[in-house]
Coordinates of C-alpha atoms in Angstrom, one line a residue:
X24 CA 7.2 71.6 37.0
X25 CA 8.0 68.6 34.4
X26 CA 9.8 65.6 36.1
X27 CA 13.8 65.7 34.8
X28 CA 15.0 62.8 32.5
X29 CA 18.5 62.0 32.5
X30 CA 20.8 59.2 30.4
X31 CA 21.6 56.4 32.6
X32 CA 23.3 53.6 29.8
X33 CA 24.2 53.4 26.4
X34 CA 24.6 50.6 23.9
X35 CA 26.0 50.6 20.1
X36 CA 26.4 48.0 17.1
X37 CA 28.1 49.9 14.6
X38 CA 30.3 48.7 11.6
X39 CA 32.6 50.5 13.0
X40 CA 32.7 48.9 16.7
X41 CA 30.5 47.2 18.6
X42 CA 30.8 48.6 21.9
X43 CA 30.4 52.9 23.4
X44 CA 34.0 53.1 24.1
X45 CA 35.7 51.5 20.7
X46 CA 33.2 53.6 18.6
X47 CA 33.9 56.8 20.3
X48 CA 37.6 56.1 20.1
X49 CA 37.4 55.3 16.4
X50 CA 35.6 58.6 16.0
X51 CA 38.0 60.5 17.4
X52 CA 41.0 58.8 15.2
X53 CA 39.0 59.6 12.3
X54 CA 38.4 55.9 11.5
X55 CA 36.0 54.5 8.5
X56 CA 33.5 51.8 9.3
X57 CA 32.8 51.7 5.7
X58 CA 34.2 48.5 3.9
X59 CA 33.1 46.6 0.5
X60 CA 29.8 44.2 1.1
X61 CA 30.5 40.9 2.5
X62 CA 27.2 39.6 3.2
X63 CA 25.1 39.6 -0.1
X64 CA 25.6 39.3 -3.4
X65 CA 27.0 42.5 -5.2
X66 CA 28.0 41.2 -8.5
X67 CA 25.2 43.1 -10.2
X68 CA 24.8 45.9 -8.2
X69 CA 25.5 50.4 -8.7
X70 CA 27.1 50.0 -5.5
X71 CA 29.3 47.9 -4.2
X72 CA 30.1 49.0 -0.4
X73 CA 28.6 49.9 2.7
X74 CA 28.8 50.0 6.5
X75 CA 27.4 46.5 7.0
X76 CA 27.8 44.7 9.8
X77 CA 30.3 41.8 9.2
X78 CA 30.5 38.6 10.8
X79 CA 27.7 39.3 13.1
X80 CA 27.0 37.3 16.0
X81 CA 24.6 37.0 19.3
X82 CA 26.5 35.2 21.4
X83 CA 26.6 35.6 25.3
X84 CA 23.3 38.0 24.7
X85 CA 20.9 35.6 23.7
X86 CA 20.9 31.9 23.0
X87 CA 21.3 30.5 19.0
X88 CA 17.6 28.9 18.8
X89 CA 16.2 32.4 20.1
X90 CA 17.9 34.5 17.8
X91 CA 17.1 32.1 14.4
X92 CA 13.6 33.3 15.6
X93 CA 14.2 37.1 15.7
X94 CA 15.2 39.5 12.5
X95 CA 18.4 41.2 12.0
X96 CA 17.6 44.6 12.6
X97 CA 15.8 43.0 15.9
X98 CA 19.0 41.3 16.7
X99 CA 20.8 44.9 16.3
X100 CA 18.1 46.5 19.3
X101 CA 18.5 43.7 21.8
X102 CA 22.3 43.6 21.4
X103 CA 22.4 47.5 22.1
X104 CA 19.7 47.8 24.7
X105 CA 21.1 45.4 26.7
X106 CA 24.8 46.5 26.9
X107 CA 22.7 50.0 27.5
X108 CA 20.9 48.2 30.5
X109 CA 24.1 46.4 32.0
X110 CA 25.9 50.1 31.4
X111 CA 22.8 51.6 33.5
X112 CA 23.4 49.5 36.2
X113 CA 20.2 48.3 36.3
X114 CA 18.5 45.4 38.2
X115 CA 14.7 45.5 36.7
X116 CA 14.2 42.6 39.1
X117 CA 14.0 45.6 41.8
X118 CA 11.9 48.1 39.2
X119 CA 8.2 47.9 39.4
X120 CA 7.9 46.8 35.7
X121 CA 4.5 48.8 34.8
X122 CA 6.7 51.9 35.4
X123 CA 9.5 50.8 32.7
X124 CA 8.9 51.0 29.3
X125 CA 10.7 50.4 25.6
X126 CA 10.4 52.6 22.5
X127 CA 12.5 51.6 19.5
X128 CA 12.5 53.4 15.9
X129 CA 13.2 51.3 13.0
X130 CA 12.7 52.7 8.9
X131 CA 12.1 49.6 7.4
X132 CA 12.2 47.2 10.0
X133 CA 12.3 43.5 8.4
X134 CA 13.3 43.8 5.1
X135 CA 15.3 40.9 5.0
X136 CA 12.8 38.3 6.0
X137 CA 10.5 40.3 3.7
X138 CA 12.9 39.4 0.7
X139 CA 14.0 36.0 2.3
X140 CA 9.9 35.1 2.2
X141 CA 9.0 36.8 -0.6
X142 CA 11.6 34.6 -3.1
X143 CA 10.3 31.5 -0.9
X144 CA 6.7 32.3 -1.8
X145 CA 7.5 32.9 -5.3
X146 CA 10.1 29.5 -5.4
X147 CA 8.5 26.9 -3.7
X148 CA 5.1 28.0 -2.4
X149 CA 2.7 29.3 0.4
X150 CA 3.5 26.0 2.5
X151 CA 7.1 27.3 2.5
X152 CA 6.8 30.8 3.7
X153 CA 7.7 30.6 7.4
X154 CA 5.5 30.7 10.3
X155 CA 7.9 33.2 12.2
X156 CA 7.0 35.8 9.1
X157 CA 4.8 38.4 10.6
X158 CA 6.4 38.7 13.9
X159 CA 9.9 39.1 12.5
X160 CA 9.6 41.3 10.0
X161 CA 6.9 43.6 12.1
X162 CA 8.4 47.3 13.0
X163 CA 7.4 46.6 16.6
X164 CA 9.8 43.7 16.9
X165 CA 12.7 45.5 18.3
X166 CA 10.8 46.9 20.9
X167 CA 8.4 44.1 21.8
X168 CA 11.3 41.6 21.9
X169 CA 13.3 43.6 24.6
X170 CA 10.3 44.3 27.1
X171 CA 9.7 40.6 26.9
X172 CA 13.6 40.1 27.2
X173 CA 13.3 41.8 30.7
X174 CA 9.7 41.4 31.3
X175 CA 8.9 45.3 31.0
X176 CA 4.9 46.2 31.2
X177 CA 5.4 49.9 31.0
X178 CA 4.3 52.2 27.9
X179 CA 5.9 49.9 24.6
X180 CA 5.7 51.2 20.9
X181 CA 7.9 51.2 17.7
X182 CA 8.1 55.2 15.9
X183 CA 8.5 54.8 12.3
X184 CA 9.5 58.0 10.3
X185 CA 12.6 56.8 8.0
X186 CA 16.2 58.4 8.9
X187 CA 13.9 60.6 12.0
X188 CA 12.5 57.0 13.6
X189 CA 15.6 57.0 16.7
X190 CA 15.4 60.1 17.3
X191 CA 11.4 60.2 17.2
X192 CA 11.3 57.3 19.9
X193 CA 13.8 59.3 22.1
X194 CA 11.7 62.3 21.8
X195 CA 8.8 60.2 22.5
X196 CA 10.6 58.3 25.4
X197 CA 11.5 62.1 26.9
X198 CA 8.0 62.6 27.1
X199 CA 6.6 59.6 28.6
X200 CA 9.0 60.2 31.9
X201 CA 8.7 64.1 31.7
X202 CA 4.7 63.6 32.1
X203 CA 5.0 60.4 34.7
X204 CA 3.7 57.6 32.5
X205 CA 7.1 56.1 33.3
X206 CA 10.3 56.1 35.3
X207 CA 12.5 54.4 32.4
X208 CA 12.5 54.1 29.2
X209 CA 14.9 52.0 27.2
X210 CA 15.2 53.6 23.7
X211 CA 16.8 54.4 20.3
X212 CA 16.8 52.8 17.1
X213 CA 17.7 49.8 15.0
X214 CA 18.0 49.2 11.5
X215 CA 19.8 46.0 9.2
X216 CA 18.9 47.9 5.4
X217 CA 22.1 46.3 3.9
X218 CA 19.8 44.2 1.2
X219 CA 19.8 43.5 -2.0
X220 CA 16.2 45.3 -1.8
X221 CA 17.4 48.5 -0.5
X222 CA 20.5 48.7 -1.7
X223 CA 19.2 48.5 -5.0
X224 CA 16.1 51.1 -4.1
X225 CA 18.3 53.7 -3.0
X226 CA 21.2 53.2 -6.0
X227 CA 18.4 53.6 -8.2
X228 CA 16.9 56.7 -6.9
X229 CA 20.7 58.0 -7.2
X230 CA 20.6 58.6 -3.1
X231 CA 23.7 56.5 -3.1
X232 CA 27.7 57.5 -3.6
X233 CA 28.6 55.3 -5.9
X234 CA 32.7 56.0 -5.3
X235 CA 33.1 52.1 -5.6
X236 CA 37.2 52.6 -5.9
X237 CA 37.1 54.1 -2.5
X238 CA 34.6 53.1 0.0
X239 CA 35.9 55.1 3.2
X240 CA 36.1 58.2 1.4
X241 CA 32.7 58.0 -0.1
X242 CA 31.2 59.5 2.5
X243 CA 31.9 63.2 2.3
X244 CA 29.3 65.6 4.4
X245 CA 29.6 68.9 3.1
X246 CA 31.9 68.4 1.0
X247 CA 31.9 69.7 -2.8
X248 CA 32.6 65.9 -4.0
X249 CA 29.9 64.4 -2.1
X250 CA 27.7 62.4 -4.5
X251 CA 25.3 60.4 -2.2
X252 CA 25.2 58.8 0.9
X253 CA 26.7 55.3 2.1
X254 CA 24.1 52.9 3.4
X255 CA 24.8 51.3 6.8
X256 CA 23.1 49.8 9.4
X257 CA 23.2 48.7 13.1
X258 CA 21.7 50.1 16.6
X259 CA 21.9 52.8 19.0
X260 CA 20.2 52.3 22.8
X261 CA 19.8 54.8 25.8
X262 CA 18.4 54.3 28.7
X263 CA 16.4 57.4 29.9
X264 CA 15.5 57.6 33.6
X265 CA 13.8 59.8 35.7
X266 CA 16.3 62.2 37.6
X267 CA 15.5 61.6 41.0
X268 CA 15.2 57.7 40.4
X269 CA 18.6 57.5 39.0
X270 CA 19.7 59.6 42.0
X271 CA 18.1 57.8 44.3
X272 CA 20.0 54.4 43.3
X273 CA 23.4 56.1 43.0
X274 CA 23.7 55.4 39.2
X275 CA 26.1 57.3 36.5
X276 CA 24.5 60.3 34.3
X277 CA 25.7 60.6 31.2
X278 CA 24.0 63.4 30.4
X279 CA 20.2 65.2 30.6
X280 CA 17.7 65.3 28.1
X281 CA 16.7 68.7 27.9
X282 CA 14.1 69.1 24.4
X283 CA 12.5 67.6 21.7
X284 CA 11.1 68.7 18.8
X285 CA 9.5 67.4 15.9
X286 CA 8.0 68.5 12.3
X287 CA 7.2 67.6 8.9
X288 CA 8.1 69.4 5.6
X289 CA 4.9 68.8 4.1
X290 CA 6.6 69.2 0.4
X291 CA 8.4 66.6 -1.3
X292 CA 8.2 62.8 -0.1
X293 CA 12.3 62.1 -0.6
X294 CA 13.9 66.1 -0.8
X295 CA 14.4 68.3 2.0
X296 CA 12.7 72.1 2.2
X297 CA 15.7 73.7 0.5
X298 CA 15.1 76.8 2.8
X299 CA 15.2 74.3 5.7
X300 CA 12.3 75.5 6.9
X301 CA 11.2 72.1 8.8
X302 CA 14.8 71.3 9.7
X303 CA 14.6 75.1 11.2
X304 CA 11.1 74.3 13.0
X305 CA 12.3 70.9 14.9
X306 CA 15.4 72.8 15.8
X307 CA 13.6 75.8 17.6
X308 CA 11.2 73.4 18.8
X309 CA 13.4 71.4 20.3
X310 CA 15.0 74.7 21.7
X311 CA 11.7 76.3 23.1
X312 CA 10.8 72.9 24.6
X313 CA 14.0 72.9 26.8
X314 CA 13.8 76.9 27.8
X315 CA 16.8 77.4 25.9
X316 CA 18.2 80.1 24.2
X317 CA 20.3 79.6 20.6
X318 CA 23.6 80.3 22.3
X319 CA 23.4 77.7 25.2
X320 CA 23.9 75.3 22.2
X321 CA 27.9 74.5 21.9
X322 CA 27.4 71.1 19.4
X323 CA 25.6 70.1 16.9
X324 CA 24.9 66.9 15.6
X325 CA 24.0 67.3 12.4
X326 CA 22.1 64.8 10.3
X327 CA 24.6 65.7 7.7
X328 CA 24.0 62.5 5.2
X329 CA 26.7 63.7 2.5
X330 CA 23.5 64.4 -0.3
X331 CA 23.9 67.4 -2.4
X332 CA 20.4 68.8 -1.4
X333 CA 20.2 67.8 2.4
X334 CA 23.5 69.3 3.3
X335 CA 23.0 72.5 2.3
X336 CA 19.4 72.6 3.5
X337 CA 20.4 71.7 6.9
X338 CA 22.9 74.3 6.6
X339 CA 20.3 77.3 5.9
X340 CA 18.2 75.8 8.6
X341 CA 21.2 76.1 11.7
X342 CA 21.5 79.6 10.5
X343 CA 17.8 79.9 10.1
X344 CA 17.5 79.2 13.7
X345 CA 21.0 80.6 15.4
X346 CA 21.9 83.5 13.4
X347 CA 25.3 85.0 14.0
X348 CA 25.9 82.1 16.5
X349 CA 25.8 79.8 14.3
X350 CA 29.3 80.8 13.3
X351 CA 30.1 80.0 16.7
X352 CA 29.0 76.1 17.0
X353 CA 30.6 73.1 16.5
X354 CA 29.1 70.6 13.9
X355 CA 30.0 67.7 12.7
X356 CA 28.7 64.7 10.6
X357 CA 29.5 61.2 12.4
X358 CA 27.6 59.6 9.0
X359 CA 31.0 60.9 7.6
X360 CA 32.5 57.9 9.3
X361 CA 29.2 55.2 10.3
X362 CA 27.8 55.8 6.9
X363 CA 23.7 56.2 7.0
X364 CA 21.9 53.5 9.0
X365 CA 18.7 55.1 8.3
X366 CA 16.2 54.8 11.2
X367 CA 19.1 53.5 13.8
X368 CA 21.0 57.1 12.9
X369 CA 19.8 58.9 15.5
X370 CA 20.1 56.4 18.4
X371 CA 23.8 56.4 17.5
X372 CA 24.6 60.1 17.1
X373 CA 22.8 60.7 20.2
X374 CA 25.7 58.7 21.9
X375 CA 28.2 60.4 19.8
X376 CA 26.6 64.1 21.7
X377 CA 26.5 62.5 24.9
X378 CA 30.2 61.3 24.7
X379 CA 30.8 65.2 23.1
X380 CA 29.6 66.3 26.2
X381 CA 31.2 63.8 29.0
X382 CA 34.7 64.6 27.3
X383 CA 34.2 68.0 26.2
X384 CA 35.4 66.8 22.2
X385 CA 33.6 67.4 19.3
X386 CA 34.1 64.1 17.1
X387 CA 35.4 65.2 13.5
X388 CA 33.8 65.2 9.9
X389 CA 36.4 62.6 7.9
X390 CA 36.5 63.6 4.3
X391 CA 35.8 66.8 4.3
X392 CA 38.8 68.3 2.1
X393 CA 37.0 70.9 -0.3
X394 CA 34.0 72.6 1.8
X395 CA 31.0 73.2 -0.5
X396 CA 30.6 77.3 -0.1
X397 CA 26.9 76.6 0.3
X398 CA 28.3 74.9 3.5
X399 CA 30.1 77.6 5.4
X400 CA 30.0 76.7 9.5
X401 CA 32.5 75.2 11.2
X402 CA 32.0 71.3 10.4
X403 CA 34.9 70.2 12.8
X404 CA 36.8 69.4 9.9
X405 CA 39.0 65.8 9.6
X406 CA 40.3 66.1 13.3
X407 CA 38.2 66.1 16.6
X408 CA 37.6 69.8 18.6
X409 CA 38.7 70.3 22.5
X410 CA 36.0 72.8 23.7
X411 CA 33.6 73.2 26.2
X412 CA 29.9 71.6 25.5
X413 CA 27.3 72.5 27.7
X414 CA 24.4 71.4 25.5
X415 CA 24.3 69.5 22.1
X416 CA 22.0 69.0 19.7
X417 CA 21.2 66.5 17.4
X418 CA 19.6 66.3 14.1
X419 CA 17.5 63.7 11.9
X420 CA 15.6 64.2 8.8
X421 CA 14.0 61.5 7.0
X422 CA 11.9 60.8 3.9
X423 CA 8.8 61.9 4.2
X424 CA 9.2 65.1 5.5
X425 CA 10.3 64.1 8.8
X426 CA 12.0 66.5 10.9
X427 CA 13.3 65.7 14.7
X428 CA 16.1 67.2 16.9
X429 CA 16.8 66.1 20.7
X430 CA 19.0 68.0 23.0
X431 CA 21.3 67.1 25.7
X432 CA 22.8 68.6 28.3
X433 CA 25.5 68.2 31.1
X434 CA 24.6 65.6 33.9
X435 CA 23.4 67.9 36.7

């Protein structure tokens, strides 16, 4: 029988709040973390807004010198894994540390210092490009830089597949304790993508709203007005832990991890299946993995980024996959108020479903005032849901083809 993982702590950086409890009261009062840019230089840009995170700053988590050292979206992990660890209760000063391990998702990593050293190189020269280059704009940052943090030797990676990465390294974190490679796993995913490079990357490709005139409405999940989604950035950390080590040392369950699922499209590199068919896959996967039948699922997640294509594709795949029950879930779109922070998405949306679960409330979908008919479930429109959750599931689809879907349960 496969060892039990269960969610110990969780840790957020969010335009919208910075800490579990703010963001899931904002979600629930239908608040917009979505705000014109403040950080870079928009003058000459499509778009003009974002959920960027605004007068950031590490204090009382790490000291100045060592963050000038580490990258943004680097910055973002730490921040959120360890409010996750101090929420866990933790003391890894009792944990054997070959049996704790990290795995953190990131899209694009470093992209600022890329762009930072890039117009350096280009400026002034190779002798100005800085030494700290490579290992702050490296994927594995995030998650290298928090085992050293707390001096973890267990299993450490990075999972890089676009808007899936989070939810990839939580799948991948699942399976590490469910096979006894570890006993904890500090996980999720970080991303900082509000650049001029990417912002101007996705504008161009059209992925973007461009509803400069109103930035908190702009994101619109299944709506008939939605015209792109609203890039954002941040963090979102769990701590998974074994069931009977969390037991054993009295600490708070938020919530069991009961299957993963992963697969790839295999069509288009940037546009979903429009059948859904690897949304549908990672879905049953995930379901089959976890001995579940489709109606033990109350809550869905949904990736739900506010494109034209990708809502109505994940829309065929929940009915692809639950049939006549699908009628009967709860889904909403959190993006609808966080905006899409790419490979962080599904580290924050998984603590969005575990707080669905602890408080038995669906969070709403903001913005959704004329329901696309190709989007016909019930999308927990503009105001939160009181109903039982036993299980939910979340959903991230990325570029690529990248399909991933984690389910949780109640704490046992």
């Amino acid at each position: 029988m496969s060892r039990r993982v269960v969610v110990t702590g969780l840790g957020v950086v969010t335009s919208l709040a910075r800490k579990v409890e703010a963001l899931w009261s904002g979600l629930l009062e239908g608040q917009s973390g979505i705000h014109p840019f403040k950080n870079i230089d928009v003058s000459d840009m499509k778009v003009t807004f974002a959920g960027e995170i605004q007068d950031w700053d590490m204090e009382g988590y790490v000291s100045r010198k060592d963050a000038g050292r580490i990258e943004l979206f680097t910055q973002f992990a730490m921040v959120a894994a360890i409010d996750a660890v101090t929420d866990s209760g933790l003391d890894f000063a009792k944990e054997d540390p070959f049996r704790c391990g990290v795995v953190i998702g990131s899209g694009v990593g470093g992209i600022n210092e890329i762009e930072l050293q890039t117009g350096r190189l280009l400026l002034k020269g190779p002798d100005k490009v800085s030494a700290f280059t490579i290992p702050k704009l490296m994927l594995n940052a995030a998650s290298g830089h928090v085992s050293i943090h707390y001096g973890l030797k267990g299993p450490n990676f990075a999972v890089a597949t676009a808007c899936a990465s989070a939810t990839n390294a939580m799948g991948s974190a699942f399976k590490l304790i469910q096979r006894g490679a570890a006993d904890m796993v500090i996980t999720g995913g970080a991303e900082a993508a509000c650049s001029r490079m990417a912002l101007a990357g996705f504008a161009n490709m059209r992925a973007l709203s461009e509803r400069n005139d109103a930035p908190t409405k702009a994101s619109r999940p299944f709506d008939t007005d939605r015209d792109g989604f609203v890039l954002s950035e941040g963090a979102g950390a769990l701590v998974f832990e074994e069931y009977e080590h969390a037991k054993a040392r009295g600490a708070r369950i938020y919530g069991e991890v009961l299957g993963y699922g992963a697969s790839g499209d295999g069509g288009h590199i940037t546009q979903p299946n429009p059948e859904g068919e690897g949304a549908g896959r990672a879905m049953s996967e995930a379901l089959k993995d976890g001995g579940l039948n489709p109606d033990a699922i109350d809550y869905i997640n949904a990736h739900g980024t506010s494109t034209p294509l990708g809502d109505k594709a994940e829309t065929v795949a929940i009915k692809r996959v639950f049939g006549d029950h699908a009628y009967k879930l709860s889904v909403s779109s959190t993006k609808s108020q966080l905006g899409h922070s790419l490979g962080a998405s599904g580290g924050i949306e998984a603590v969005a479903s575990l707080k669905a679960i602890q408080n038995s409330v669906c969070p709403p979908t903001i913005n959704l005032e004329n329901p696309d008919p190709a989007c016909d479930l019930d999308y927990t429109p503009n105001v939160p849901k009181q109903r039982p959750i036993r299980a939910a599931m979340s959903n991230s689809f990325g570029f690529g083809g990248h399909n991933a879907t984690i389910i949780f349960g109640q704490a046992p």
